Each structure stands twice: as structure tokens, then as C-alpha cells.
Coordinates of C-alpha atoms in Angstrom, one line a residue:
M1 CA 31.2 -9.5 12.4
P2 CA 30.9 -13.2 11.5
R3 CA 32.6 -15.6 13.9
T4 CA 35.7 -17.6 12.6
Q5 CA 34.6 -20.9 11.2
A6 CA 36.0 -23.7 9.1
P7 CA 35.1 -23.7 5.5
A8 CA 32.0 -25.7 4.5
T9 CA 32.6 -29.2 3.1
G10 CA 30.4 -31.9 1.5
S11 CA 26.7 -31.1 1.1
A12 CA 27.2 -27.7 2.9
A13 CA 29.8 -26.7 0.4
D14 CA 27.4 -27.8 -2.5
T15 CA 24.4 -25.7 -1.0
I16 CA 26.6 -22.6 -0.8
A17 CA 27.8 -23.1 -4.3
L18 CA 24.3 -23.4 -5.5
L19 CA 23.1 -20.5 -3.6
R20 CA 25.8 -18.3 -5.1
A21 CA 24.7 -19.6 -8.7
L22 CA 21.1 -18.6 -7.9
I23 CA 21.9 -15.2 -6.8
R24 CA 23.8 -14.6 -9.9
E25 CA 20.8 -15.3 -12.1
A26 CA 19.2 -12.1 -10.8
C27 CA 15.6 -13.3 -11.1
V28 CA 14.2 -9.8 -10.2
N29 CA 10.4 -9.7 -9.8
D30 CA 8.9 -6.2 -10.1
G31 CA 5.4 -7.4 -10.2
S32 CA 5.1 -7.3 -13.9
V33 CA 4.3 -10.6 -16.0
G34 CA 7.6 -10.3 -17.9
S35 CA 9.8 -9.8 -14.9
G36 CA 11.3 -12.7 -12.8
Q37 CA 12.3 -14.8 -15.7
E38 CA 12.7 -17.7 -13.2
I39 CA 13.5 -20.1 -16.0
R40 CA 17.3 -19.1 -15.6
S41 CA 17.3 -20.4 -12.0
V42 CA 15.3 -23.5 -13.0
R43 CA 18.0 -24.4 -15.4
V44 CA 20.7 -24.0 -12.6
L45 CA 18.6 -26.4 -10.5
Q46 CA 18.2 -28.9 -13.3
R47 CA 22.0 -29.0 -13.8
F48 CA 22.5 -29.5 -10.0
L49 CA 20.0 -32.3 -9.8
A50 CA 21.3 -34.1 -13.0
D51 CA 22.8 -36.9 -11.2
A52 CA 19.7 -37.4 -9.0
V53 CA 17.4 -37.5 -12.0
A54 CA 19.8 -40.1 -13.7
T55 CA 19.1 -42.5 -10.9
G56 CA 15.6 -42.9 -12.2
R57 CA 14.1 -42.1 -8.7
V58 CA 13.5 -38.4 -9.4
E59 CA 10.7 -37.1 -11.7
T60 CA 10.9 -33.5 -12.6
H61 CA 8.5 -31.0 -14.2
V62 CA 9.4 -27.5 -15.6
L63 CA 6.1 -25.6 -15.7
E64 CA 5.7 -22.1 -17.2
S65 CA 2.7 -20.0 -16.3
A66 CA 3.9 -17.4 -18.7
P67 CA 7.0 -17.1 -20.8
G68 CA 9.9 -17.4 -18.6
R69 CA 7.9 -17.6 -15.5
A70 CA 8.9 -21.2 -14.8
S71 CA 8.7 -23.4 -11.7
L72 CA 10.5 -26.6 -11.0
V73 CA 9.0 -29.7 -9.2
A74 CA 11.3 -32.5 -8.6
R75 CA 9.6 -35.5 -6.9
L76 CA 11.8 -38.3 -5.4
R77 CA 9.5 -41.3 -5.2
G78 CA 9.3 -43.2 -1.9
T79 CA 8.3 -46.8 -1.4
G80 CA 5.1 -46.0 0.4
T81 CA 1.6 -45.3 -0.7
G82 CA 2.5 -42.3 -2.9
T83 CA 4.0 -44.7 -5.4
G84 CA 1.1 -46.9 -5.6
T85 CA 2.8 -49.9 -4.0
G86 CA 1.0 -49.7 -0.8
T87 CA 3.8 -50.8 1.3
D88 CA 3.4 -47.9 4.0
P89 CA 0.0 -46.5 4.1
D90 CA 1.2 -43.8 6.6
A91 CA 4.1 -42.6 4.4
P92 CA 4.0 -38.7 4.1
S93 CA 4.8 -36.7 1.1
L94 CA 7.1 -33.9 2.3
G95 CA 7.1 -30.6 0.3
L96 CA 10.0 -28.4 0.3
L97 CA 8.6 -25.1 -0.9
G98 CA 11.1 -22.5 -2.0
H99 CA 11.0 -19.5 -4.4
L100 CA 13.3 -18.5 -7.0
D101 CA 12.4 -14.8 -7.7
V102 CA 13.8 -11.8 -5.6
V103 CA 12.8 -8.3 -5.0
P104 CA 14.4 -5.3 -6.9
V105 CA 17.4 -3.5 -5.4
D106 CA 18.8 -0.1 -5.4
P107 CA 22.5 -0.7 -6.4
D108 CA 23.5 2.7 -4.9
G109 CA 22.6 1.3 -1.4
W110 CA 24.9 -1.6 -1.8
T111 CA 28.6 -2.0 -0.9
R112 CA 29.0 -5.0 -3.2
N113 CA 27.4 -6.2 -6.4
P114 CA 24.0 -7.3 -5.4
F115 CA 24.1 -10.2 -8.0
G116 CA 27.6 -11.2 -7.5
G117 CA 27.0 -14.0 -5.0
D118 CA 30.4 -13.1 -3.4
L119 CA 31.7 -15.2 -0.5
I120 CA 33.5 -12.9 1.8
D121 CA 34.8 -13.4 5.4
G122 CA 32.2 -16.4 5.8
E123 CA 29.2 -14.6 4.3
I124 CA 27.4 -14.9 1.0
W125 CA 26.3 -11.6 -0.4
G126 CA 23.4 -11.0 -2.7
R127 CA 19.9 -10.2 -3.1
G128 CA 17.8 -13.2 -2.0
A129 CA 20.5 -14.6 0.1
V130 CA 18.2 -14.6 3.1
D131 CA 14.9 -14.3 1.1
M132 CA 15.1 -17.2 0.5
L133 CA 17.6 -18.7 -1.9
Y134 CA 19.7 -20.1 0.9
L135 CA 16.8 -22.4 1.8
T136 CA 15.7 -23.2 -1.9
A137 CA 19.4 -24.2 -2.3
A138 CA 19.3 -26.4 0.9
F139 CA 16.0 -27.9 -0.2
A140 CA 17.6 -29.0 -3.5
C141 CA 20.7 -30.3 -2.0
V142 CA 18.8 -32.5 0.5
L143 CA 16.7 -34.0 -2.2
R144 CA 19.7 -34.7 -4.4
D145 CA 21.5 -36.4 -1.5
A146 CA 18.2 -38.5 -0.7
A147 CA 18.0 -39.6 -4.3
L148 CA 21.7 -40.7 -4.3
A149 CA 21.5 -42.6 -1.0
P150 CA 21.6 -46.5 -1.2
E151 CA 18.0 -46.8 0.1
P152 CA 14.9 -44.7 -1.2
P153 CA 12.8 -43.0 1.3
R154 CA 9.6 -44.5 2.6
G155 CA 7.5 -41.5 1.5
D156 CA 8.0 -38.9 -1.4
L157 CA 10.3 -35.9 -1.1
V158 CA 9.2 -33.1 -3.2
L159 CA 11.1 -29.9 -4.1
I160 CA 8.6 -27.3 -5.2
A161 CA 10.8 -24.2 -6.4
V162 CA 8.5 -21.6 -7.6
A163 CA 8.2 -18.4 -9.6
D164 CA 6.5 -15.2 -8.4
E165 CA 6.3 -15.4 -4.6
E166 CA 7.5 -11.8 -4.3
G167 CA 4.7 -10.8 -6.7
G168 CA 2.0 -12.7 -4.8
G169 CA 2.3 -16.0 -6.5
E170 CA -0.1 -15.8 -9.3
Y171 CA 2.4 -17.0 -11.7
G172 CA 3.8 -19.5 -9.3
I173 CA 2.1 -21.4 -6.5
H174 CA -1.4 -20.2 -7.2
W175 CA -1.1 -21.3 -10.8
L176 CA 0.5 -24.6 -10.0
V177 CA -2.3 -25.8 -7.5
R178 CA -4.9 -24.8 -10.0
Q179 CA -3.4 -26.2 -13.2
H180 CA -1.2 -29.0 -11.9
P181 CA -2.5 -30.1 -8.6
E182 CA -1.3 -33.6 -8.7
V183 CA 2.3 -32.6 -9.6
V184 CA 2.5 -30.5 -6.5
R185 CA 0.6 -32.9 -4.3
V186 CA 2.2 -33.2 -0.8
T187 CA 0.8 -34.0 2.7
E188 CA 3.1 -31.6 4.7
A189 CA 5.6 -28.9 3.8
L190 CA 8.4 -26.7 5.0
S191 CA 9.1 -23.2 3.6
E192 CA 10.5 -19.9 4.5
S193 CA 10.2 -17.4 7.5
G194 CA 11.6 -19.4 10.4
G195 CA 14.9 -20.0 12.0
M196 CA 15.6 -16.5 13.7
R197 CA 16.4 -16.6 17.4
M198 CA 13.8 -15.5 19.9
G199 CA 16.1 -15.5 23.2
R200 CA 17.5 -19.0 23.3
H201 CA 14.5 -20.2 21.2
V202 CA 14.4 -20.8 17.5
A203 CA 11.4 -19.4 15.8
I204 CA 9.3 -21.7 13.6
E205 CA 6.4 -20.0 11.7
V206 CA 3.1 -21.8 12.1
A207 CA 0.7 -19.1 11.1
E208 CA 0.6 -15.9 8.9
K209 CA -1.7 -12.9 9.2
G210 CA -4.3 -12.5 6.4
S211 CA -4.7 -9.5 4.0
A212 CA -7.9 -7.5 3.6
G213 CA -7.1 -4.7 1.3
R214 CA -9.6 -1.7 1.2
R215 CA -10.0 1.4 -0.9
L216 CA -11.5 4.3 0.9
V217 CA -13.4 6.6 -1.8
I218 CA -13.9 10.1 -0.5
H219 CA -16.0 12.7 -2.2
G220 CA -15.7 16.5 -2.3
K221 CA -17.1 19.5 -4.4
P222 CA -15.0 20.5 -7.4
G223 CA -14.2 23.9 -8.5
H224 CA -11.8 26.0 -10.4
A225 CA -8.5 25.9 -8.3
S226 CA -8.2 29.9 -8.8
I227 CA -11.4 30.3 -6.9
P228 CA -11.2 27.9 -4.0
Y229 CA -14.1 29.5 -2.0
G230 CA -17.1 27.4 -1.8
A231 CA -15.5 24.4 -3.2
K232 CA -14.7 21.4 -0.9
S233 CA -11.5 19.8 -2.0
A234 CA -11.4 16.1 -1.8
S235 CA -7.6 16.5 -1.0
Y236 CA -8.4 18.1 2.4
R237 CA -10.9 15.3 3.1
V238 CA -8.2 12.8 2.4
G239 CA -5.9 14.6 4.8
E240 CA -8.7 14.3 7.6
V241 CA -9.1 10.6 6.9
L242 CA -5.3 10.1 7.2
Q243 CA -5.2 12.1 10.4
R244 CA -8.1 9.8 12.0
L245 CA -6.1 6.6 10.8
G246 CA -3.1 7.9 12.5
E247 CA -4.8 8.6 15.8
V248 CA -7.0 5.7 16.2
M249 CA -5.6 2.1 16.1
P250 CA -7.4 -1.3 16.5
A251 CA -7.0 -2.6 19.9
A252 CA -4.7 -5.6 20.8
Q253 CA -6.2 -9.0 20.4
L254 CA -3.9 -11.6 21.9
G255 CA -4.1 -14.9 20.3
P256 CA -2.8 -18.5 21.4
L257 CA 0.7 -17.8 20.1
W258 CA 1.3 -14.4 21.9
N259 CA 2.2 -16.0 25.4
A260 CA 4.8 -18.2 23.8
F261 CA 6.5 -15.4 22.1
V262 CA 6.5 -13.2 25.2
S263 CA 7.9 -16.2 27.2
A264 CA 10.6 -16.8 24.6
R265 CA 11.8 -13.2 23.9
I266 CA 11.1 -11.0 27.1
Q267 CA 13.4 -11.8 30.0
D268 CA 12.2 -9.1 32.4
P269 CA 9.2 -10.5 34.4
A270 CA 7.6 -7.1 34.9
L271 CA 7.6 -6.2 31.2
A272 CA 6.4 -9.7 30.2
E273 CA 3.5 -9.3 32.5
R274 CA 2.5 -5.9 31.0
L275 CA 2.7 -7.4 27.6
R276 CA 0.3 -10.1 28.4
D277 CA -2.3 -7.6 29.5
P278 CA -4.0 -6.0 26.4
V279 CA -4.9 -3.0 28.2
R280 CA -1.3 -2.1 29.2
L281 CA 0.4 -3.6 26.1
D282 CA 0.7 -0.7 24.0
A283 CA 2.4 1.5 26.6
A284 CA 5.0 -1.3 27.0
L285 CA 5.9 -1.4 23.2
P286 CA 8.5 1.4 23.4
H287 CA 10.4 -0.7 25.8
L288 CA 10.9 -3.7 23.4
G289 CA 13.5 -2.1 21.1
G290 CA 13.7 -3.5 17.7
I291 CA 11.1 -6.3 18.3
A292 CA 8.5 -3.6 19.1
G293 CA 7.3 -3.5 15.5
Y294 CA 6.7 -7.2 15.3
A295 CA 5.0 -7.3 18.7
H296 CA 2.6 -4.6 17.5
A297 CA 1.9 -6.2 14.4
V298 CA 1.0 -9.8 15.5
S299 CA -1.0 -8.5 18.5
R300 CA -3.8 -6.9 16.5
I301 CA -5.2 -6.1 13.0
T302 CA -3.1 -3.4 11.4
M303 CA -4.2 -0.7 8.9
S304 CA -1.6 1.0 6.8
P305 CA -2.3 3.8 4.2
T306 CA -0.3 3.1 1.2
V307 CA -1.6 4.6 -2.0
L308 CA -3.2 8.0 -2.1
R309 CA -4.9 9.6 -5.2
A310 CA -6.7 12.9 -5.7
G311 CA -7.1 15.2 -8.7
M312 CA -6.0 15.0 -12.3
T313 CA -4.9 18.4 -13.3
H314 CA -3.4 21.4 -11.4
N315 CA -6.1 23.9 -11.8
V316 CA -9.1 21.8 -10.9
I317 CA -10.1 21.2 -7.1
P318 CA -10.5 17.5 -7.0
A319 CA -14.0 16.0 -6.4
M320 CA -12.7 12.6 -5.5
G321 CA -10.0 11.1 -3.6
T322 CA -8.9 7.6 -2.7
I323 CA -6.7 6.0 -0.1
D324 CA -5.7 2.3 -0.5
L325 CA -5.1 0.4 3.0
D326 CA -3.0 -2.5 3.4
I327 CA -5.0 -4.2 6.3
R328 CA -3.5 -7.4 7.9
T329 CA -5.8 -9.7 9.7
L330 CA -5.7 -12.1 12.5
P331 CA -6.9 -15.7 12.3
G332 CA -10.6 -16.0 12.2
T333 CA -11.2 -12.4 11.1
T334 CA -14.0 -12.2 8.5
D335 CA -14.5 -9.3 5.7
A336 CA -17.6 -8.2 7.7
E337 CA -15.5 -7.7 10.7
V338 CA -12.9 -5.7 8.9
D339 CA -15.4 -3.4 7.4
H340 CA -17.0 -2.9 10.8
L341 CA -13.8 -2.2 12.4
L342 CA -12.8 0.3 9.8
R343 CA -16.0 2.2 10.3
V344 CA -15.4 2.2 14.0
V345 CA -11.8 3.5 13.4
L346 CA -13.2 6.2 10.9
G347 CA -15.8 7.3 13.4
P348 CA -17.8 10.4 12.3
L349 CA -16.0 10.4 8.9
A350 CA -17.4 6.9 8.0
D351 CA -20.8 8.0 6.7
D352 CA -19.5 10.0 3.8
I353 CA -16.9 7.4 2.8
E354 CA -17.3 4.4 0.4
I355 CA -15.5 1.3 1.2
E356 CA -14.3 -1.0 -1.6
H357 CA -12.8 -4.4 -1.3
L358 CA -9.4 -5.0 -2.9
R359 CA -7.6 -8.2 -3.1
G360 CA -7.3 -10.3 0.0
W361 CA -7.0 -13.6 1.9
A362 CA -7.6 -15.1 5.2
A363 CA -5.1 -15.6 7.8
T364 CA -3.7 -19.2 8.1
T365 CA -2.5 -21.5 10.9
S366 CA -1.0 -24.8 11.0
P367 CA -1.2 -26.8 14.2
S368 CA 1.9 -27.3 16.2
D369 CA 1.1 -31.0 17.3
T370 CA 1.7 -32.6 14.0
P371 CA 4.5 -35.4 13.3
L372 CA 6.5 -32.8 11.2
F373 CA 6.4 -30.1 13.8
A374 CA 7.6 -32.7 16.4
A375 CA 10.5 -33.7 13.9
I376 CA 11.4 -29.9 13.5
E377 CA 11.6 -29.7 17.3
R378 CA 13.9 -32.8 17.5
A379 CA 16.1 -31.6 14.7
V380 CA 16.7 -28.1 16.1
A381 CA 17.4 -29.5 19.6
A382 CA 19.8 -32.0 18.1
V383 CA 21.6 -29.4 15.9
A384 CA 21.5 -26.3 18.0
D385 CA 20.6 -27.5 21.5
A386 CA 17.8 -25.0 21.6
P387 CA 14.0 -25.4 22.0
V388 CA 11.5 -24.0 19.3
V389 CA 9.0 -21.3 19.6
P390 CA 5.9 -21.3 17.3
I391 CA 5.2 -17.7 16.0
M392 CA 3.0 -16.0 13.5
A393 CA 4.6 -14.0 10.6
A394 CA 3.1 -10.4 10.1
G395 CA 3.7 -10.8 6.3
G396 CA 2.9 -13.6 3.8
S397 CA 4.4 -16.3 1.9
D398 CA 3.5 -19.2 -0.4
A399 CA 3.0 -21.5 2.5
R400 CA -0.5 -20.1 3.1
V401 CA -1.5 -21.5 -0.3
L402 CA -0.9 -25.0 1.1
R403 CA -2.4 -24.4 4.5
E404 CA -5.5 -23.2 2.6
L405 CA -5.6 -26.7 1.2
G406 CA -5.6 -28.3 4.7
I407 CA -1.8 -29.1 4.3
P408 CA 0.4 -28.4 7.5
A409 CA 3.2 -26.0 6.3
Y410 CA 5.9 -24.3 8.5
G411 CA 8.3 -21.5 8.1
F412 CA 11.6 -23.3 8.6
G413 CA 15.2 -22.4 9.1
L414 CA 17.9 -22.6 11.7
L415 CA 20.1 -19.5 11.6
G416 CA 23.1 -18.9 13.7
P417 CA 23.0 -17.6 17.4
D418 CA 23.4 -14.0 16.3
W419 CA 20.4 -13.9 14.1
S420 CA 17.6 -12.2 16.2
Y421 CA 14.4 -11.4 14.5
E422 CA 15.7 -8.0 14.1
R423 CA 18.7 -8.9 12.1
Y424 CA 16.6 -11.2 10.0
R425 CA 14.1 -8.5 9.0
E426 CA 17.0 -6.2 8.3
G427 CA 18.2 -8.7 5.8
V428 CA 15.0 -9.4 4.0
H429 CA 14.5 -6.9 1.2
G430 CA 17.2 -4.7 2.7
N431 CA 20.5 -3.3 1.3
D432 CA 23.6 -5.5 1.5
E433 CA 21.6 -8.7 2.0
R434 CA 23.9 -11.5 2.9
I435 CA 23.8 -14.7 5.0
D436 CA 26.7 -16.5 6.8
V437 CA 28.1 -19.9 6.0
E438 CA 27.2 -21.1 9.7
S439 CA 23.5 -20.3 9.3
V440 CA 23.5 -22.2 5.8
T441 CA 25.2 -25.2 7.5
L442 CA 23.0 -25.3 10.5
S443 CA 19.8 -25.0 8.4
L444 CA 21.1 -27.8 6.1
A445 CA 21.9 -30.2 9.0
A446 CA 18.5 -29.7 10.7
L447 CA 16.8 -30.1 7.3
Q448 CA 18.5 -33.5 6.8
R449 CA 17.5 -34.7 10.3
I450 CA 13.8 -33.6 9.5
V451 CA 13.9 -35.6 6.3
A452 CA 15.5 -38.6 7.8
D453 CA 13.0 -38.5 10.7
R454 CA 10.0 -38.3 8.4
L455 CA 11.1 -40.4 5.6
A456 CA 13.8 -42.9 6.6

């Protein structure tokens, strides 16, 4: 249950009202080009930012990659180099990267309207409340308040509210950096996937695993299904491969962020020692409770069979089957290394299997010794009296696109003390998604400090 708290006022109340309005637009992205229709939420943001735009300090662009697939970029011009005045050659251009789309819902799994934006007992309910409309709303509020302040910032502050993050970003951030690179130009950025608690630490994402999708093509010998003798069904061979994938897993590879995670989250010294040993780590995973899945994922390359295909009609023994693998890679892993590892995992089955490459991207990392990361540390300490811990995300976000361009980007947030990593993961894409007013208020307060730290 949420703790008793006073109603939000001022900018926090505005952020919550904006969050509720964005939830109600129901920009559901099912992966098809016609879904999402983020133009609805773009219009909400335009109305919210109207006073800021009226100052003449904010330049906005509404950019559509396809009908209705709109992104909004609002740039508050600073007095530094970004404006061409040359008054501050070190002035940063701080990007606030949020997305407007949300994943589909199963209404039968919800106890409230998933697109009602209800505020009940200090919690805002709705699809996207956690992922990541609360941050997108906070980003917009901070930009508006900075534009209405008596003095402009020394560097640019840029809200980048994009379409299609949940569908991979082809109609959002990828399209923007290809087609409108100057509009989205920043030197550093904040985005999603941070703020959950790891013990007394606040997690800030500095890295994301990569993706190296593969399709295994498996051949058999066809025949009439009524006379199976002498045929060799590809379906059985698919089963053999799945069994092998389930029995053999890639070994742990403990990167530079692993020790910080263990130190922040694991209080038992003996268990922490086992987790720092790649040989003993797997046997220790069952003792981690709800964090075990995350620990397993970020300590190795993972391979998950997701799509199986074999056969086209019921009376023909299939001659071919395929298995699609979602493979998530660690920083520095090459495609050649993925293929080699996959063949090692498949063992004696590998010689008869073709490996096809599906869509993928490299893991990305931002350093944790940048001025922006230091500003995050100071803000979290001031607002929550807590240290931060840099972490790697098992999944992906739009921040990786900026990292691929050499721009430091961090998954930000400051959720309440009860928001463990496990609670955060349950909220993302889950039923009854909701976020409490306290977490929105904390995140906004920390964000305000970061913007002042970097741009005042």
C-alpha cells in the first residue's frame, strides 16, 4: 500500500496532470505501422508547452515518420555555443529522451480502466504510467519551467518525445537521427530504465545489452504423415535442438558493473562472495529471490527460443523447421563470437543446422565519470539521501541510439524507497500498471536539480 502523503502541488501537480492526460490518449503500439498514433500525445504536449513556446525561447518541431507516427522535439535555447553566440564554449546541450507509445493490454487482467489515468490513493493507474510516461511528463514540465524562468539556461535543454520505442524505434528515434539529425542534436541525455532501489542505492542505467537475433534452420526428410516410417520429421529435430538449448547455457562473464551491483544489492557477505565467482555464481542464483532473473541476464549472453515453425499441412511430415532465438549480448561481443558460441552450445547438432542472422545491434555503454553522471549523483543524494549504483539493463531502450552516436546517455529516475527492481519489472508491461505520486515527485525534484546543475 502507498504511504500517506500530502497532495502534490506546483510543478509536481502539473506533472501528474500531464501524466494522466498522456495515459488517456492510449497510444498503443502493436508493432504495425498504423498503430501508436502518437500524434494524439504530441498534441497534448503542445498544449502543455504553449506558454513556454509563447516566450519565444522554445523552438518546437512535430515530425511524422508515417501518418500519425509523430514525435515532438522542443528545444529551449541557451545562451552558450548552441545558439551561435559563443558566450560559453563548454555549455552542454542536455537531451530529455522520452517515448509516447505504450504496449498493448489485456483488459481482463486489469482491475481498473488501463487508459483511465485514475488517481487513487496516491497512485496513478494506467498503461505506460511506469514505462515511461511519468518521466516523459516530468521532462516536459522541467523544460516548461526552465523556459518560464527569468533567466535562460547557459546551454540548450531539449525534450525529445518520440514515437515507436516499444516497436524498436524505426518510426521514432532511428528515423529522427537519420532524417533530422540537427533537430535532435544533443551532447548528453537522460532517458528511462533507472530509479529503482538496489538496497539503499538508486540504480542508474549506464549500459544496455545488445541483441543478436538468430534463426536456426533445421532440415529433415519429408513423407506422408500416414506412413511415418523412413521419414525424418523436422519437428522432432526441432525438439532435439530445443532440449539442447535448455540444457546448455553460456557461462557467466562478469563485467565491470557486476561488482557494484553485488555490493549494492547483496547484504550477505558469503552470498556476495559466491556471486563474485563465475564458477559458483549459477549455484547461488536460487538464493537471490526476485532479483535472480536480472542477475542471470546481466552476467552472461542469453539465448531464448521465441518463435517455432515446422510444417504447412497436417498430413505432410515437415522437411524443414526453424527456431528464432532472442540472443542478448554483453558489451564487446561480436557477431562472429555469437555464432561460435551458438555452435558450441548446439554441440553435435550444429553441423546439420544453418544459422541465419536476424536483426541486431551491439551492446552500448556510457562512462560513469562524466559531468552529467556526477550531476545525477549529487541530485539523488540531495533529494533522497542515497548513493547511486550504475547498472546494465537486460533489455533495450532508445538511449542506445544516442550512445551509438557517442553521446553519453543514462537511464534516469528516482522512485520511492519501496520500489525494488522486482517491483519496477512487475510494473513494466504488466497488469494494473501504476506509479505513486511520491515517485513522480522525487523524480521531478531530482531532475530539476540535474538541469540546474548542468545548465544554470
